[in-house]
CSV table of C-alpha atoms in Angstrom, one decimal:
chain,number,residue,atom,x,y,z
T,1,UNK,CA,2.6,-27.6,-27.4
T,2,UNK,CA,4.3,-25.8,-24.4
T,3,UNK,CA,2.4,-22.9,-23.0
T,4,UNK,CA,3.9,-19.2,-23.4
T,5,UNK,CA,6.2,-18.3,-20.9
T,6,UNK,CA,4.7,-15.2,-17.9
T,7,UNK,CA,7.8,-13.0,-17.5
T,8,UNK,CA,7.5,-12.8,-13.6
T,9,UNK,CA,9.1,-8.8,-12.3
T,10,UNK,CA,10.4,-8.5,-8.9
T,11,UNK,CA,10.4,-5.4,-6.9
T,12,UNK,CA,13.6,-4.2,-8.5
T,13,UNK,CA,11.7,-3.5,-12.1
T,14,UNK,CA,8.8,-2.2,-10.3
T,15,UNK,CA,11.4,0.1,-8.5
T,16,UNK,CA,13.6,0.9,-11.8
T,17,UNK,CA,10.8,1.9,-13.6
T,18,UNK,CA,11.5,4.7,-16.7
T,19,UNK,CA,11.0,8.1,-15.4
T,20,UNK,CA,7.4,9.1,-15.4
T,21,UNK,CA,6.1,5.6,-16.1
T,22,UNK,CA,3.7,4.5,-13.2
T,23,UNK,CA,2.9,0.6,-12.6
T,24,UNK,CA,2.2,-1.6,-9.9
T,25,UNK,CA,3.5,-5.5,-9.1
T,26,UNK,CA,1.0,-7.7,-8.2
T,27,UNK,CA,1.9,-11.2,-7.6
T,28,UNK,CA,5.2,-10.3,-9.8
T,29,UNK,CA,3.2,-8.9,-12.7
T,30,UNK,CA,3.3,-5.3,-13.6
T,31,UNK,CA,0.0,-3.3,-14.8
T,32,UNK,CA,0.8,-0.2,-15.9
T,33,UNK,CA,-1.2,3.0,-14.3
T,34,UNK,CA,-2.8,4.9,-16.6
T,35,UNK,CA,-2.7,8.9,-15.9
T,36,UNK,CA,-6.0,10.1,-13.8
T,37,UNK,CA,-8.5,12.6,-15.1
T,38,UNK,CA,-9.3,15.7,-13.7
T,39,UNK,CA,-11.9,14.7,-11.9
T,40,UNK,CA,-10.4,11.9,-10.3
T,41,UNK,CA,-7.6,14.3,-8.8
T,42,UNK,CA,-10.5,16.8,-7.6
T,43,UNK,CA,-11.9,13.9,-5.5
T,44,UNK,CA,-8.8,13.0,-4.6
T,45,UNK,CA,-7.5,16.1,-3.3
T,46,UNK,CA,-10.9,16.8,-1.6
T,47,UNK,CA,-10.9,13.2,0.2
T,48,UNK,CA,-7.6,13.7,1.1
T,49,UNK,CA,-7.4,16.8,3.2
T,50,UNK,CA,-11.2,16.3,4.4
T,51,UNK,CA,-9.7,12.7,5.9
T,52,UNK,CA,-6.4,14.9,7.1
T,53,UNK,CA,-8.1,17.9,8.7
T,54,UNK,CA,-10.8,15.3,10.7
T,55,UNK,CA,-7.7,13.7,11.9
T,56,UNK,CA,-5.7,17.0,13.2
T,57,UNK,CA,-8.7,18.3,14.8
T,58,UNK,CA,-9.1,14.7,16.6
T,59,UNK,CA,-5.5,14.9,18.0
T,60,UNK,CA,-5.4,11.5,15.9
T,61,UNK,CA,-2.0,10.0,15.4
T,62,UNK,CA,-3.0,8.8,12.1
T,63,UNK,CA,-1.8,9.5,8.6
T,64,UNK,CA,-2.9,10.2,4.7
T,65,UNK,CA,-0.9,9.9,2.0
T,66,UNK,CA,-2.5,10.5,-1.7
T,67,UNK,CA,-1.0,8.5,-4.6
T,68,UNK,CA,1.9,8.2,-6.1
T,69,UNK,CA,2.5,6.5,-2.3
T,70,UNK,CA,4.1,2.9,-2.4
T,71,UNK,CA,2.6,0.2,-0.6
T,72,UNK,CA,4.2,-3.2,0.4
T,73,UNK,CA,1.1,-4.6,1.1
T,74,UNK,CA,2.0,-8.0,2.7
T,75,UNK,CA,6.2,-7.5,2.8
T,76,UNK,CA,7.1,-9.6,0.5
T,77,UNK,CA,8.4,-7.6,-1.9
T,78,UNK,CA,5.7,-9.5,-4.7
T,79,UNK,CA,3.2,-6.8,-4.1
T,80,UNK,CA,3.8,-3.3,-4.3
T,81,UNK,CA,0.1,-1.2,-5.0
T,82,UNK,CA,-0.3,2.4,-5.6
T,83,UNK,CA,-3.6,3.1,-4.1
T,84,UNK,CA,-5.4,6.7,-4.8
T,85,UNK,CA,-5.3,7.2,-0.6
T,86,UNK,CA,-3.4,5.5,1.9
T,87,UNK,CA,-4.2,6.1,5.9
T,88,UNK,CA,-1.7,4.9,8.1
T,89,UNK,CA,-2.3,4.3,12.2
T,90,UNK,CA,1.1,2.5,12.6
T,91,UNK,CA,3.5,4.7,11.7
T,92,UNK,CA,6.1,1.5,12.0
T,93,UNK,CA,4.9,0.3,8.8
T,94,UNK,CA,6.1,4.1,7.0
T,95,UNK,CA,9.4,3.9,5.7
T,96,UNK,CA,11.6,5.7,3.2
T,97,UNK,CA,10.0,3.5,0.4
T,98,UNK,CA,6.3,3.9,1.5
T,99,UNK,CA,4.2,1.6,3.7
T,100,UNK,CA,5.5,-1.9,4.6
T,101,UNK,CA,2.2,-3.4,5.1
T,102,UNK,CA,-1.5,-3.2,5.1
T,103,UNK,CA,-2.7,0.6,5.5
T,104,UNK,CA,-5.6,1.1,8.1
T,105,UNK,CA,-7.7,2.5,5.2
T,106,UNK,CA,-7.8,2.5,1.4
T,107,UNK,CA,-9.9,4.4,-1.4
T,108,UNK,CA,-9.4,4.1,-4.5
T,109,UNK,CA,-11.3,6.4,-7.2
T,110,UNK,CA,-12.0,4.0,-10.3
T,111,UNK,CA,-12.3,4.9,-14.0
T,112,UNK,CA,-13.7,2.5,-16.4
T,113,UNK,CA,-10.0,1.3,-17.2
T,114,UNK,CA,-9.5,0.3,-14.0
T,115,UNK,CA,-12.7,-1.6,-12.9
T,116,UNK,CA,-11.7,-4.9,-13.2
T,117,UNK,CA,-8.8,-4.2,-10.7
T,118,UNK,CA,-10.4,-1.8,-8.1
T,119,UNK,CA,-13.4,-4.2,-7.6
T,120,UNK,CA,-11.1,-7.5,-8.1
T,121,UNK,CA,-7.8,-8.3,-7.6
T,122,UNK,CA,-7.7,-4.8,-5.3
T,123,UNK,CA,-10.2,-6.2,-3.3
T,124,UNK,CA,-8.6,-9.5,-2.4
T,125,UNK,CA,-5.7,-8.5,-1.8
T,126,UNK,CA,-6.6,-5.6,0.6
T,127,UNK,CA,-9.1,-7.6,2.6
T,128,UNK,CA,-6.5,-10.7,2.6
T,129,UNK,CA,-3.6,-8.6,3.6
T,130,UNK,CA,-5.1,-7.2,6.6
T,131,UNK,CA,-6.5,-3.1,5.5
T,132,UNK,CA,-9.6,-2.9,7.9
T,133,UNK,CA,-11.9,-0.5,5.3
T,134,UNK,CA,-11.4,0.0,1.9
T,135,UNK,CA,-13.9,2.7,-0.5
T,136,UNK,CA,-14.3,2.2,-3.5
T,137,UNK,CA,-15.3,5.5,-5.8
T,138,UNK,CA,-16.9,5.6,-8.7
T,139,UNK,CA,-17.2,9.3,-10.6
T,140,UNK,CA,-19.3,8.0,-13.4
T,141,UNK,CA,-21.9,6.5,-11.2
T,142,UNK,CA,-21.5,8.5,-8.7
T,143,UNK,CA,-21.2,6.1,-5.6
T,144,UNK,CA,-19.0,5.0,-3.4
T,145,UNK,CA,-19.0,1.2,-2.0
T,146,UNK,CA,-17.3,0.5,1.5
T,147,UNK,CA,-16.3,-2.4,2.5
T,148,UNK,CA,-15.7,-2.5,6.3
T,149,UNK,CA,-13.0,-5.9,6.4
T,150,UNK,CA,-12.8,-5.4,10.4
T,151,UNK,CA,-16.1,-6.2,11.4
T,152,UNK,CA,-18.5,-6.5,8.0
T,153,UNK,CA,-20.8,-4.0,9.7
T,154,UNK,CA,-22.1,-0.7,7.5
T,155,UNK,CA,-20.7,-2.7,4.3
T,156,UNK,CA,-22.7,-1.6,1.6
T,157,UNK,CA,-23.0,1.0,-1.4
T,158,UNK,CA,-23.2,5.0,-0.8
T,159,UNK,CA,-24.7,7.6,-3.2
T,160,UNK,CA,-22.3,10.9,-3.6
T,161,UNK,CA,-25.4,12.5,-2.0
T,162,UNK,CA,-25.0,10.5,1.2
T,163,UNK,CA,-23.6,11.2,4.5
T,164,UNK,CA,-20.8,8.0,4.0
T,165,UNK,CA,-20.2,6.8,7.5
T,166,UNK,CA,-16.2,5.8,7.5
T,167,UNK,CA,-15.8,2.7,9.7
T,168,UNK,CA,-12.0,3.6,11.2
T,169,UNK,CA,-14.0,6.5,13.1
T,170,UNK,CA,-17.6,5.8,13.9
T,171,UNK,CA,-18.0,9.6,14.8
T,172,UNK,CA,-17.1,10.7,11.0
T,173,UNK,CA,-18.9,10.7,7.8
T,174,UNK,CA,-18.2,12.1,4.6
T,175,UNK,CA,-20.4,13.5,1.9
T,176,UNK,CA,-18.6,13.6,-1.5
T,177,UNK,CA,-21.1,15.7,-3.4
T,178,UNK,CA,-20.1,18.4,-0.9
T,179,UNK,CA,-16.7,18.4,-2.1
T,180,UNK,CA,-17.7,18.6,-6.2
């Protein structure tokens, strides 16, 4: 008996999309995004302009973009992620689209529906495509794990309570609980 056909999508379905409908293509597969609860959109607003106001005061060239942001993560056009916060040093990679590439630094804030992903398939393909720190956090349990892909140094899982030392920028840390 022959095995069930995979419908394989290209970026032109991820791109066509209905209105209002939110997915991402990984390795030509769709998953569709479920819509964030309210405190996921605290903590992402909170991370977002804490991370953007660090970076004006620093002069820094870098920038953040909070989802719905595109991301191209290896060019290919196979891949194309919506992660909860994207930071971008090389502003080459930014285009109309989004980000051609691997972003400096990723965090995604997980839900129980998207676990599996965040901690999985996320995870490989950000360390393989090149993102030198990616957070992972957690509202439920209240932590936060970082995952330093440059050098494996300060890897390791954070407490909301914690002063969360961000790898990009050894002289900045964040404590989430501050933001709640």
């Amino acid at each position: 008996m022959a095995l069930p056909q995979v419908k394989k999508y290209t970026a032109d379905d991820y791109w066509n999309l209905p209105e209002g409908k939110r997915a991402e293509l990984i390795d030509d597969q769709l998953y569709d995004m479920a819509p964030p609860s309210r405190i996921h959109q605290k903590i992402l607003m909170e991370l977002s302009g804490t991370i953007r106001e660090y970076i004006k005061a620093q002069k820094g060239s870098c920038e953040v973009y909070p989802a719905p942001f595109a991301v191209n993560l290896t060019g290919n056009d196979r891949t194309w992620v919506e992660p909860d916060i994207s930071i971008i040093c090389d502003k080459g990679k930014l285009s109309d689209r989004g980000c051609e590439g691997a972003p400096d630094w990723i965090i995604e804030i997980t839900s129980p529906s998207t676990q599996s992903m965040d901690y999985g398939i996320k995870l490989f393909k950000y360390r393989t495509a090149g993102v030198q720190e990616y957070w992972i956090v957690n509202p439920v349990t209240r932590t936060v794990n970082v995952f330093d892909f440059q050098n494996e140094r300060q890897t390791g899982m954070f407490s909301f309570d914690d002063e969360i030392p961000v790898t990009i920028y050894p002289d900045f840390t964040i404590k989430i609980a501050d933001m709640l």
